[in-house]
Coordinates of C-alpha atoms in Angstrom, one line a residue:
Chain A
X150 CA -3.2 -28.9 9.5
X151 CA -4.2 -25.5 10.9
X152 CA -6.1 -22.8 9.0
X153 CA -6.2 -19.4 10.5
X154 CA -9.0 -17.1 9.4
X155 CA -8.3 -13.4 10.0
X156 CA -10.9 -10.6 9.8
X157 CA -13.4 -12.8 8.0
X158 CA -17.1 -12.1 8.7
X159 CA -19.3 -14.5 10.6
X160 CA -21.5 -15.0 7.6
X161 CA -18.5 -16.0 5.4
X162 CA -17.1 -18.3 8.2
X163 CA -20.5 -20.1 8.5
X164 CA -20.5 -20.8 4.8
X165 CA -16.9 -22.2 4.9
X166 CA -16.9 -24.0 8.2
X167 CA -18.4 -27.3 7.4
X168 CA -16.7 -27.8 4.1
X169 CA -13.2 -27.0 5.5
X170 CA -13.7 -28.9 8.8
X171 CA -14.9 -31.9 6.9
X172 CA -11.8 -31.8 4.8
X173 CA -9.7 -32.2 8.0
X174 CA -8.6 -28.6 8.5
X175 CA -8.5 -27.2 12.1
X176 CA -10.0 -23.7 11.9
X177 CA -8.9 -20.9 14.1
X178 CA -10.5 -17.4 13.8
X179 CA -8.9 -14.1 14.8
X180 CA -10.5 -10.7 14.8
X181 CA -8.2 -8.8 17.3
X182 CA -5.5 -6.1 17.1
X183 CA -2.3 -6.3 15.0
X184 CA 0.1 -6.6 17.9
X185 CA -1.7 -9.6 19.4
X186 CA -1.3 -11.3 16.0
X187 CA 2.5 -11.7 16.7
X188 CA 2.1 -14.0 19.7
X189 CA -0.9 -15.8 18.1
X190 CA 1.0 -16.8 15.0
X191 CA 4.0 -17.8 17.2
X192 CA 1.8 -20.1 19.3
X193 CA -0.6 -21.5 16.7
X194 CA 1.9 -21.6 13.7
X195 CA -0.9 -22.0 11.1
X196 CA 0.1 -23.7 7.9
X197 CA -2.5 -21.8 5.9
X198 CA -4.1 -18.4 6.5
X199 CA -7.1 -16.9 4.8
X200 CA -7.4 -13.2 5.4
X201 CA -9.9 -10.5 4.2
X202 CA -8.0 -8.8 1.3
X203 CA -8.7 -5.4 2.9
X204 CA -7.8 -6.4 6.5
X205 CA -5.4 -4.0 8.2
X206 CA -3.5 -7.0 9.6
X207 CA -2.0 -7.9 6.2
X208 CA 1.2 -6.0 6.5
X209 CA 1.7 -7.6 9.9
X210 CA 1.6 -11.0 8.3
X211 CA 4.1 -9.8 5.8
X212 CA 6.4 -8.8 8.6
X213 CA 5.9 -12.2 10.4
X214 CA 6.8 -14.0 7.1
X215 CA 9.9 -11.8 6.8
X216 CA 11.0 -12.5 10.5
X217 CA 10.7 -16.3 10.1
X218 CA 10.9 -18.2 6.9
X219 CA 8.8 -20.9 8.4
X220 CA 5.8 -18.7 8.8
X221 CA 3.0 -18.6 6.2
X222 CA 3.7 -16.2 3.3
X223 CA 1.6 -14.6 0.6
X224 CA 0.5 -16.9 -2.2
X225 CA 0.1 -14.9 -5.4
X226 CA 0.1 -17.7 -7.9
X227 CA -0.5 -21.5 -7.9
X228 CA 2.1 -23.1 -10.1
X229 CA 2.3 -20.6 -12.9
X230 CA -1.3 -19.8 -12.7
X231 CA -2.6 -16.7 -10.8
X232 CA -6.2 -17.1 -12.1
X233 CA -7.6 -18.8 -8.9
X234 CA -5.8 -16.4 -6.6
X235 CA -7.2 -13.6 -8.8
X236 CA -10.7 -14.9 -8.4
X237 CA -10.2 -15.5 -4.7
X238 CA -9.3 -11.8 -4.2
X239 CA -11.7 -10.2 -6.7
X240 CA -14.8 -12.3 -6.1
X241 CA -14.5 -13.5 -2.4
X242 CA -12.4 -10.7 -1.1
X243 CA -9.9 -13.1 0.5
X244 CA -6.1 -13.5 0.3
X245 CA -4.2 -16.7 0.9
X246 CA -1.0 -17.2 2.9
X247 CA 0.7 -20.6 3.3
X248 CA 4.0 -22.1 4.6
X249 CA 6.3 -23.3 1.8
X250 CA 5.8 -26.9 2.5
X251 CA 2.1 -26.9 1.7
X252 CA 1.6 -28.5 -1.8
X253 CA 0.3 -26.2 -4.6
X254 CA -2.3 -28.9 -5.3
X255 CA -3.7 -28.6 -1.8
X256 CA -3.9 -24.8 -2.1
X257 CA -5.6 -25.1 -5.5
X258 CA -8.2 -27.5 -4.0
X259 CA -8.7 -25.2 -1.0
X260 CA -9.2 -22.2 -3.3
X261 CA -11.7 -24.1 -5.4
X262 CA -13.7 -25.0 -2.3
X263 CA -13.7 -21.5 -0.9
X264 CA -14.8 -20.0 -4.2
X265 CA -17.4 -22.7 -4.5
X266 CA -18.7 -22.1 -1.0
X267 CA -18.7 -18.4 -1.1
X268 CA -19.5 -17.7 -4.8
X269 CA -20.7 -20.7 -6.7
X270 CA -23.3 -21.7 -4.0
X271 CA -24.7 -18.2 -3.8
X272 CA -24.7 -17.9 -7.5
X273 CA -26.7 -21.1 -7.9
X274 CA -29.1 -19.8 -5.2
X275 CA -29.5 -16.5 -7.1
X276 CA -30.0 -18.2 -10.4
X277 CA -32.7 -20.5 -8.9
X278 CA -34.4 -17.5 -7.2
X279 CA -34.4 -15.6 -10.5
X280 CA -35.9 -18.5 -12.4
X281 CA -38.7 -19.1 -9.9
X282 CA -41.3 -16.4 -11.2
X283 CA -40.6 -17.4 -14.8
X284 CA -41.3 -21.0 -14.1
X285 CA -44.5 -20.2 -12.0
X286 CA -45.8 -18.1 -14.9
X287 CA -45.3 -21.0 -17.3
X288 CA -47.0 -23.4 -14.9
X289 CA -50.0 -21.0 -14.6
X290 CA -50.2 -20.6 -18.4
X291 CA -50.1 -24.3 -18.9
X292 CA -52.8 -25.0 -16.3
X293 CA -55.1 -22.1 -17.6
X294 CA -54.9 -23.5 -21.2
X295 CA -55.7 -27.0 -20.0
X296 CA -58.6 -25.6 -17.8
X297 CA -60.1 -23.7 -20.9
X298 CA -59.7 -26.7 -23.2
X299 CA -61.6 -29.0 -20.7
X300 CA -64.3 -26.5 -19.8
X301 CA -65.2 -25.3 -23.3
X302 CA -64.0 -28.3 -25.3
X303 CA -61.5 -26.1 -27.3
X304 CA -58.3 -27.2 -29.0
X305 CA -54.9 -26.1 -27.5
X306 CA -54.4 -23.2 -30.1
X307 CA -57.9 -21.9 -29.6
X308 CA -57.6 -21.9 -25.8
X309 CA -54.3 -20.0 -26.1
X310 CA -55.9 -17.6 -28.6
X311 CA -58.8 -16.9 -26.2
X312 CA -56.4 -16.1 -23.4
X313 CA -54.3 -13.8 -25.6
X314 CA -57.4 -11.9 -26.8
X315 CA -58.6 -11.5 -23.3
X316 CA -55.3 -10.3 -22.2
X317 CA -55.1 -7.7 -25.0
X318 CA -58.6 -6.5 -24.2
X319 CA -57.8 -6.1 -20.5
X320 CA -54.4 -4.6 -21.4
X321 CA -52.7 -7.1 -19.1
X322 CA -50.1 -9.7 -19.6
X323 CA -51.2 -13.2 -20.8
X324 CA -49.5 -14.8 -17.7
X325 CA -51.3 -12.4 -15.4
X326 CA -54.7 -13.3 -17.0
X327 CA -53.8 -17.0 -16.7
X328 CA -53.0 -16.6 -13.0
X329 CA -56.3 -14.8 -12.4
X330 CA -58.1 -17.6 -14.1
X331 CA -56.5 -20.2 -12.0
X332 CA -57.0 -18.3 -8.8
X333 CA -60.7 -17.4 -9.3
X334 CA -62.0 -19.9 -11.8
X335 CA -63.1 -17.2 -14.3
X336 CA -61.5 -14.8 -16.8
X337 CA -61.2 -11.3 -15.6
Chain B
X139 CA -6.3 20.6 -23.6
X140 CA -3.0 21.1 -25.3
X141 CA -1.7 17.5 -25.5
X142 CA -2.9 15.5 -28.5
X143 CA -4.3 12.1 -27.6
X144 CA -1.9 9.5 -28.8
X145 CA -4.1 6.4 -29.3
X146 CA -4.6 5.6 -25.6
X147 CA -4.6 1.8 -25.2
X148 CA -6.8 2.0 -22.1
X149 CA -8.9 4.9 -20.9
X150 CA -10.7 3.5 -17.8
X151 CA -8.2 3.0 -15.0
X152 CA -8.3 2.2 -11.3
X153 CA -5.4 3.2 -9.0
X154 CA -4.8 2.3 -5.4
X155 CA -3.7 4.7 -2.6
X156 CA -3.2 4.6 1.2
X157 CA -4.7 7.3 3.3
X158 CA -1.5 9.4 3.7
X159 CA -0.8 13.1 2.9
X160 CA 1.4 11.9 -0.1
X161 CA -1.6 10.3 -1.8
X162 CA -2.1 14.0 -2.9
X163 CA -0.7 13.8 -6.4
X164 CA -3.2 11.0 -7.3
X165 CA -6.1 12.9 -5.7
X166 CA -5.1 16.2 -7.2
X167 CA -4.7 14.7 -10.6
X168 CA -8.2 13.4 -10.4
X169 CA -10.0 16.3 -8.5
X170 CA -8.4 19.0 -10.7
X171 CA -9.1 17.2 -13.9
X172 CA -5.5 16.5 -15.0
X173 CA -6.4 12.8 -15.7
X174 CA -9.5 13.8 -17.5
X175 CA -7.6 16.3 -19.6
X176 CA -5.4 13.4 -20.8
X177 CA -8.5 11.4 -21.8
X178 CA -8.3 9.2 -18.8
X179 CA -11.2 8.1 -16.6
X180 CA -9.5 7.3 -13.3
X181 CA -11.1 6.0 -10.2
X182 CA -9.1 5.9 -7.0
X183 CA -9.5 2.9 -4.6
X184 CA -8.5 3.5 -0.9
X185 CA -6.6 0.4 0.3
X186 CA -5.9 -0.7 3.9
X187 CA -2.5 -2.3 3.5
X188 CA 0.6 -2.1 1.4
X189 CA 0.3 -5.9 0.8
X190 CA -3.1 -5.3 -0.7
X191 CA -1.8 -2.6 -3.0
X192 CA 1.1 -4.8 -4.0
X193 CA -1.0 -7.9 -4.7
X194 CA -3.8 -6.1 -6.4
X195 CA -1.5 -4.3 -8.9
X196 CA 0.4 -7.6 -9.3
X197 CA -2.8 -9.5 -10.1
X198 CA -4.2 -6.8 -12.4
X199 CA -7.1 -5.9 -10.1
X200 CA -5.6 -2.4 -10.0
X201 CA -3.9 -0.8 -12.9
X202 CA -1.3 1.1 -10.9
X203 CA -0.8 2.6 -7.4
X204 CA 1.0 4.8 -4.9
X205 CA 3.8 2.6 -3.5
X206 CA 6.5 3.0 -1.0
X207 CA 9.7 4.0 -2.9
X208 CA 11.2 0.7 -1.7
X209 CA 8.4 -1.5 -2.8
X210 CA 8.9 -2.0 -6.5
X211 CA 12.5 -2.9 -5.8
X212 CA 11.7 -5.3 -2.9
X213 CA 9.1 -7.0 -5.1
X214 CA 11.5 -7.4 -8.0
X215 CA 13.9 -9.1 -5.6
X216 CA 11.2 -11.1 -3.9
X217 CA 12.2 -9.6 -0.6
X218 CA 9.4 -9.2 2.1
X219 CA 6.8 -10.8 -0.2
X220 CA 6.2 -12.5 -3.5
X221 CA 8.4 -11.8 -6.6
X222 CA 6.5 -9.3 -8.8
X223 CA 7.8 -7.2 -11.7
X224 CA 6.8 -3.6 -11.0
X225 CA 8.3 -0.6 -12.6
X226 CA 8.2 3.1 -11.7
X227 CA 8.9 6.1 -13.9
X228 CA 7.8 8.8 -11.4
X229 CA 8.5 9.7 -7.8
X230 CA 5.4 11.2 -6.1
X231 CA 7.1 13.0 -3.3
X232 CA 10.2 13.5 -1.1
X233 CA 10.3 13.6 2.8
X234 CA 7.0 13.4 4.6
X235 CA 7.7 10.9 7.4
X236 CA 8.7 11.4 11.0
X237 CA 9.5 9.4 14.2
X238 CA 7.3 9.9 17.1
X239 CA 7.9 8.6 20.7
X240 CA 5.2 8.4 23.4
X241 CA 5.2 10.9 26.3
X242 CA 6.6 8.6 28.9
X243 CA 9.6 7.6 26.8
X244 CA 10.2 11.1 25.6
X245 CA 10.1 12.5 29.1
X246 CA 12.6 9.9 30.3
X247 CA 15.0 11.0 27.5
X248 CA 14.3 14.7 28.1
X249 CA 15.2 14.3 31.8
X250 CA 18.6 13.0 30.7
X251 CA 19.2 15.6 28.0
X252 CA 16.7 18.4 27.1
X253 CA 18.3 18.8 23.7
X254 CA 16.5 15.7 22.5
X255 CA 13.7 18.3 21.9
X256 CA 15.3 19.5 18.7
X257 CA 18.3 17.4 17.9
X258 CA 17.6 13.9 16.3
X259 CA 21.2 12.8 16.8
X260 CA 21.2 13.6 20.5
X261 CA 17.8 12.0 20.7
X262 CA 19.0 8.6 19.4
X263 CA 22.1 8.7 21.6
X264 CA 19.9 9.4 24.6
X265 CA 17.6 6.7 23.6
X266 CA 20.6 4.4 23.5
X267 CA 21.3 5.1 27.2
X268 CA 17.6 4.5 28.0
X269 CA 17.7 1.1 26.2
X270 CA 21.0 0.1 28.0
X271 CA 19.5 1.1 31.4
X272 CA 16.4 -0.9 30.5
X273 CA 18.4 -4.0 29.7
X274 CA 20.3 -3.7 33.0
X275 CA 17.0 -3.5 34.8
X276 CA 15.5 -6.4 32.8
X277 CA 12.8 -4.2 31.5
X278 CA 10.8 -5.4 28.5
X279 CA 12.2 -4.2 25.1
X280 CA 10.7 -1.0 23.7
X281 CA 8.3 -1.7 20.9
X282 CA 8.2 0.5 17.8
X283 CA 5.7 0.5 14.9
X284 CA 6.6 0.6 11.2
X285 CA 4.2 0.3 8.3
X286 CA 5.7 -2.5 6.2
X287 CA 8.8 -4.6 6.7
X288 CA 10.6 -3.3 3.5
X289 CA 9.3 0.3 3.9
X290 CA 11.1 3.6 3.7
X291 CA 9.8 4.1 7.3
X292 CA 11.5 0.9 8.4
X293 CA 14.9 1.9 6.9
X294 CA 14.6 5.4 8.3
X295 CA 13.8 4.3 11.8
X296 CA 16.6 1.7 11.6
X297 CA 19.0 4.4 10.3
X298 CA 18.1 6.7 13.1
X299 CA 18.4 4.0 15.8
X300 CA 21.7 2.7 14.4
X301 CA 23.1 6.3 14.3
X302 CA 22.8 6.1 18.1
X303 CA 24.3 2.7 18.2
X304 CA 21.0 1.0 18.9
X305 CA 20.4 -2.4 17.1
X306 CA 16.9 -2.2 15.6
X307 CA 16.4 -6.0 15.7
X308 CA 18.1 -6.9 18.9
X309 CA 17.5 -3.9 21.2
X310 CA 14.0 -2.9 20.0
X311 CA 11.0 -5.0 19.0
X312 CA 9.7 -3.7 15.6
X313 CA 6.0 -4.4 14.8
X314 CA 4.1 -3.7 11.6
X315 CA 0.9 -1.6 12.0
X316 CA -0.8 0.2 9.1
X317 CA -0.6 4.0 9.1
X318 CA -4.2 4.7 10.2
X319 CA -3.9 2.3 13.1
X320 CA -0.5 3.7 14.4
X321 CA -2.0 6.5 16.7
X322 CA -4.5 4.2 18.2
X323 CA -1.7 1.6 19.0
X324 CA 0.3 4.3 20.7
X325 CA -2.8 5.5 22.7
X326 CA -3.5 2.0 23.9
X327 CA 0.2 1.6 25.0
X328 CA 0.9 -1.2 22.6
X329 CA 3.9 0.7 21.1
X330 CA 6.2 3.4 22.6
X331 CA 7.2 4.9 19.2
X332 CA 6.7 4.7 15.5
X333 CA 7.9 5.9 12.1
X334 CA 5.1 6.8 9.8
X335 CA 4.1 9.2 7.1
X336 CA 2.0 12.3 7.6
X337 CA -0.6 13.2 8.9
X338 CA -0.3 10.4 11.5
X339 CA 2.6 12.0 13.4
X340 CA 0.8 15.4 13.6
X341 CA -2.3 13.6 14.8
X342 CA -0.4 11.8 17.6
X343 CA 1.1 15.1 18.8
X344 CA -2.1 17.0 18.5
X345 CA -3.7 14.3 20.6
X346 CA -0.9 14.9 23.1
X347 CA 0.2 11.2 22.9
X348 CA 3.8 11.8 22.1
X349 CA 6.6 14.0 20.6
X350 CA 8.3 14.0 17.2
X351 CA 12.1 13.4 17.7
X352 CA 13.1 13.3 14.0
X353 CA 11.6 13.9 10.6
X354 CA 12.6 12.3 7.4
X355 CA 14.1 15.5 6.1
X356 CA 16.5 15.5 9.0
X357 CA 17.5 11.9 8.4
X358 CA 18.3 12.4 4.7
X359 CA 17.3 15.6 3.1
X360 CA 14.9 15.2 0.2
X361 CA 15.0 11.5 0.0
X362 CA 12.3 9.7 -2.0
X363 CA 9.1 8.6 -0.3
X364 CA 6.3 7.3 -2.6
X365 CA 6.4 6.4 -6.3
X366 CA 3.8 5.7 -8.9
X367 CA 4.2 2.0 -10.0
X368 CA 2.6 -0.3 -12.5
X369 CA 3.6 -3.8 -13.6
X370 CA 6.2 -4.1 -16.3
X371 CA 3.7 -6.1 -18.4
X372 CA 1.1 -3.4 -18.1
X373 CA 3.6 -0.7 -19.1
X374 CA 4.7 -2.6 -22.1
X375 CA 1.1 -3.1 -23.3
X376 CA 0.0 0.4 -22.5
X377 CA 2.9 2.8 -23.3
X378 CA 0.7 5.8 -24.4
X379 CA -1.7 5.5 -21.5
X380 CA 1.3 5.2 -19.2
X381 CA 2.8 8.5 -20.6
X382 CA -0.7 10.2 -20.2
X383 CA -0.8 9.1 -16.6
X384 CA 2.8 10.4 -16.0
X385 CA 1.9 13.7 -17.6
X386 CA -1.2 14.1 -15.4
X387 CA 0.7 13.3 -12.3
X388 CA 3.5 15.6 -13.2
X389 CA 1.0 18.5 -13.6
X390 CA -0.6 17.6 -10.3
X391 CA 2.8 17.5 -8.6
X392 CA 3.8 20.9 -10.0
X393 CA 0.5 22.4 -8.9
X394 CA 0.9 20.9 -5.4
X395 CA 4.3 22.3 -4.9
X396 CA 3.1 25.9 -5.1
X397 CA 2.7 27.1 -1.6
X398 CA -0.4 29.0 -2.3
X399 CA -2.1 25.7 -3.3
X400 CA -1.2 23.8 -0.2
X401 CA -4.2 24.7 1.9
X402 CA -6.6 23.9 -0.9
X403 CA -4.8 20.6 -1.4
X404 CA -5.1 19.8 2.3
X405 CA -8.8 20.5 2.1
X406 CA -9.2 18.1 -0.8
X407 CA -7.2 15.2 0.5
X408 CA -8.6 15.4 4.1
X409 CA -12.1 14.6 2.7
X410 CA -13.9 11.4 3.8
X411 CA -13.0 9.5 0.5
X412 CA -9.3 10.0 1.0
X413 CA -7.6 10.6 4.4
X414 CA -10.8 11.2 6.4
X415 CA -9.2 13.5 9.1
X416 CA -9.8 17.2 10.0
X417 CA -8.4 19.6 7.5
X418 CA -6.3 21.4 10.3
X419 CA -4.5 18.1 11.0
X420 CA -3.6 17.5 7.4
X421 CA -2.8 21.2 6.6
X422 CA 0.0 21.5 9.2
X423 CA 2.7 19.5 7.4
X424 CA 1.1 20.2 4.1
X425 CA 1.7 24.0 4.6
X426 CA 5.3 23.4 5.7
X427 CA 5.0 23.0 9.5
X428 CA 6.4 20.2 11.6
X429 CA 4.5 19.9 14.8
X430 CA 7.0 18.2 17.1
X431 CA 5.7 18.9 20.6
X432 CA 2.2 19.5 21.7
X433 CA 3.3 22.1 24.3
X434 CA 5.2 24.1 21.7
X435 CA 4.2 25.8 18.4
X436 CA 5.0 23.9 15.2
X437 CA 8.3 24.5 13.5
X438 CA 8.7 25.8 10.0
X439 CA 9.8 23.1 7.6
X440 CA 9.0 24.3 4.0
X441 CA 10.3 21.0 2.7
X442 CA 8.3 18.7 4.9
X443 CA 6.6 17.6 1.7
X444 CA 8.2 18.2 -1.6
X445 CA 6.2 17.2 -4.6
X446 CA 8.0 18.7 -7.6
X447 CA 10.9 21.1 -6.9
X448 CA 14.5 19.8 -6.7
X449 CA 13.7 17.4 -9.6
X450 CA 11.7 15.5 -7.0
X451 CA 9.7 13.4 -9.5
X452 CA 12.7 12.2 -11.4
X453 CA 13.5 8.5 -10.5
X454 CA 17.2 9.0 -9.5
X455 CA 18.9 5.7 -9.7
X456 CA 21.1 6.7 -6.8
X457 CA 18.0 6.7 -4.5
X458 CA 17.2 2.9 -4.8
X459 CA 20.9 2.2 -4.5
X460 CA 20.6 3.5 -0.9
X461 CA 17.5 1.3 -0.4
X462 CA 19.4 -1.8 -1.6
X463 CA 22.2 -0.9 0.7
X464 CA 19.8 -0.9 3.7
X465 CA 18.2 -4.2 2.6
X466 CA 21.7 -5.7 2.8
X467 CA 22.6 -3.9 6.0
X468 CA 19.6 -5.4 7.9
X469 CA 19.8 -8.8 6.3
X470 CA 16.5 -8.6 4.4
X471 CA 18.4 -9.2 1.2
X472 CA 20.9 -12.0 1.4
X473 CA 21.4 -13.0 -2.2
X474 CA 24.3 -11.3 -4.0
X475 CA 23.0 -9.2 -6.9
X476 CA 24.3 -6.8 -9.4
X477 CA 22.8 -3.7 -8.0
X478 CA 22.8 -1.6 -11.2
X479 CA 21.3 -4.3 -13.3
X480 CA 18.3 -4.8 -10.9
X481 CA 17.7 -1.1 -10.4
X482 CA 17.7 -0.5 -14.2
X483 CA 14.9 -3.1 -14.5
X484 CA 12.7 -1.2 -12.0
X485 CA 13.2 2.5 -12.2
X486 CA 12.8 4.2 -15.6
X487 CA 14.3 7.6 -16.1
X488 CA 13.8 7.5 -19.8
X489 CA 10.1 7.2 -19.5
X490 CA 10.1 10.1 -17.1
X491 CA 12.1 12.3 -19.5
X492 CA 9.6 11.4 -22.3
X493 CA 6.7 12.6 -20.2
X494 CA 8.5 15.7 -18.9
X495 CA 9.7 16.7 -22.3
X496 CA 6.2 16.6 -23.8
X497 CA 5.1 19.0 -21.1
X498 CA 8.1 21.3 -21.8
X499 CA 9.5 20.5 -18.4
X500 CA 13.3 20.2 -17.9
X501 CA 14.7 16.8 -16.8
X502 CA 18.1 15.9 -15.3
X503 CA 20.4 14.6 -18.0
X504 CA 22.2 12.2 -15.7
X505 CA 20.6 9.2 -14.0
X506 CA 22.7 9.2 -10.7
X507 CA 23.9 11.9 -8.5
X508 CA 26.0 12.0 -5.4
X509 CA 24.2 11.9 -2.2
X510 CA 25.0 13.6 1.1
X511 CA 27.3 16.3 -0.4
X512 CA 24.9 19.2 -0.6
X513 CA 23.9 21.2 2.5
X514 CA 20.9 23.5 2.3
X515 CA 23.1 26.4 3.3
X516 CA 25.1 25.9 0.0
X517 CA 22.0 26.5 -2.1
X518 CA 20.5 29.7 -3.5
X519 CA 16.9 30.0 -2.1
X520 CA 15.5 30.0 -5.6
X521 CA 17.2 26.8 -6.6
X522 CA 14.5 24.6 -8.1
X523 CA 16.6 21.8 -9.9
X524 CA 18.9 20.9 -7.0
X525 CA 18.0 20.2 -3.4
X526 CA 19.9 19.6 -0.3
X527 CA 20.8 15.9 0.2
X528 CA 22.6 15.7 3.6
X529 CA 22.4 12.6 5.8
X530 CA 21.9 12.9 9.6
X531 CA 25.4 11.5 10.3
X532 CA 27.1 13.4 7.5
X533 CA 28.2 10.6 5.2
X534 CA 28.7 11.3 1.5
X535 CA 28.0 8.7 -1.3
X536 CA 29.7 9.6 -4.5
X537 CA 28.2 8.1 -7.8
X538 CA 29.3 4.4 -7.9
X539 CA 30.2 4.4 -4.2
X540 CA 27.3 2.5 -2.7
X541 CA 29.3 -0.5 -1.7
X542 CA 32.1 1.3 0.0
X543 CA 29.3 3.3 1.8
X544 CA 27.7 0.1 2.9
X545 CA 31.1 -1.3 4.1
X546 CA 31.3 1.7 6.5
X547 CA 27.9 1.3 8.0
X548 CA 27.7 0.0 11.6
X549 CA 25.7 -3.2 12.5
X550 CA 25.7 -4.3 8.9
X551 CA 25.2 -7.9 7.9
X552 CA 26.2 -7.3 4.2
X553 CA 28.7 -9.6 2.6
X554 CA 31.0 -6.9 1.2
X555 CA 33.6 -9.1 -0.6
X556 CA 30.8 -10.9 -2.5
X557 CA 29.0 -7.7 -3.4
X558 CA 32.2 -6.0 -4.5
X559 CA 33.0 -8.9 -6.8
X560 CA 29.5 -9.0 -8.3
X561 CA 29.4 -5.3 -8.8
X562 CA 33.0 -4.5 -9.7
X563 CA 32.8 -4.3 -13.5
X564 CA 29.6 -2.3 -13.6
X565 CA 30.3 0.2 -10.9
X566 CA 34.0 0.7 -11.3
X567 CA 33.4 3.3 -14.0
X568 CA 31.4 5.4 -11.6
X569 CA 28.0 4.6 -13.2
X570 CA 26.9 7.1 -15.7

């Protein structure tokens, strides 16, 4: 089954490539002029097309679909549901075309994978990145309290209190003071 | 602000447009504060294809858009794209397109008959002889660009070609290219001609790439070009907001139609956020000039763009009837439909009248008019309500006469007996 990618950035293609090829789709990429799209579609006859929603080649695809009913045509809903297609356009900036014989379930699965590769993966990476400093602070705080408890023989609450007072005195954040302590071995 | 705010259902809106001179009503309504005066916070999104406009409005990513007059109808019928329920209560403009041929083709025609310079009918007949000669010499078919398969430009180009006896699908290769890419495609020799909206014809002539052989006014005086469309569901959920939008656009169209405002309009719409071309290029057609030949001065054509006069904004139901007739003629629409029924679902004169009335503007009392029966010479110069409506080949379509009209068109693929049967009861009374 042939999947034609039109006007899609290298970056997006690299994110999609593995997942789509592994699924058994033959990927063909096109970034040329509108008029060379006519012979390309005639020769390749892709079953599915993913195209940048704002590509200037979109109306040409509409024309090809109108010239030949066997060419891929715009998919605007999957079953009665337009939610995935909506997310595909709004979040990934892609539009989907398919020949009539491709099952809706296949298109749904493809849409899910594309959204997951382009959006969900990035979203997870962003979430992980944004958690990283918070977790590091908590780790420093925990280590600093343990350090104070062991060095001065204090209870957990006393050690925490000492850090808080020091931070207030220094007009610095408690996490900042904890990091300083762990880096230098003494309170600032 | 004179209009009381009637509980707007939605105040933040996004509309799509294509970089063409007739995006002006949307731009003017925004830039001159007509949307704001209605309590609407509108942002305009420049789109790169008609398919993107269609899908984004259909999916609710845009609230409304400038559309080709034929698009809401084609979408309702699922012709040239997915089935989508758009409605339109307002026409944004009349005329505004032209057909441009490249220098080599124009010269070949000019050498046969120099009157191709100013006569679109002689031009298409001359082109016919070039096409026939080409076939005899086994030359490659001429390739012409249109902007969308079911576009007004496609129907106009086809109409002009057929008027000379040229079959648009068999004698010519039609390709779809978006408006801003059209001039480039001609420069690179990928196409020998195109039919597109302004300012792209003017730009091609200014760059000395070709000559305009016909403009839309000459093909069918004051025929509809772009409409403002929303989904039926959106219109039902947001009736007051819809009226507020229509009022703002009507004010913008009325402002745009005053000749003293045209230069300022050209300045606004030529900006980078909109058409992104030099003001001089946009201003030519906007101020009523048709630049046909780069070696000759521009001709006066006051009605190159009509935004308000001649009841331009009223969604005449006789206009989409012609569009349906062309969909049948060229085999884009094969299913037999009741034409009146479908058109009533899509174009909404009642909503227009409501908006016009609240602004104290007069509206036509009838929904359909005869087409092709009024020549500009018959009208008083001051006539504002009524415009010329002549066709290039002189045909007249009385109210209720679209099927007999279609029957008489050459090269047509329409199934006239089936259509006559499906439409007999409704149209026999002559519409309304």
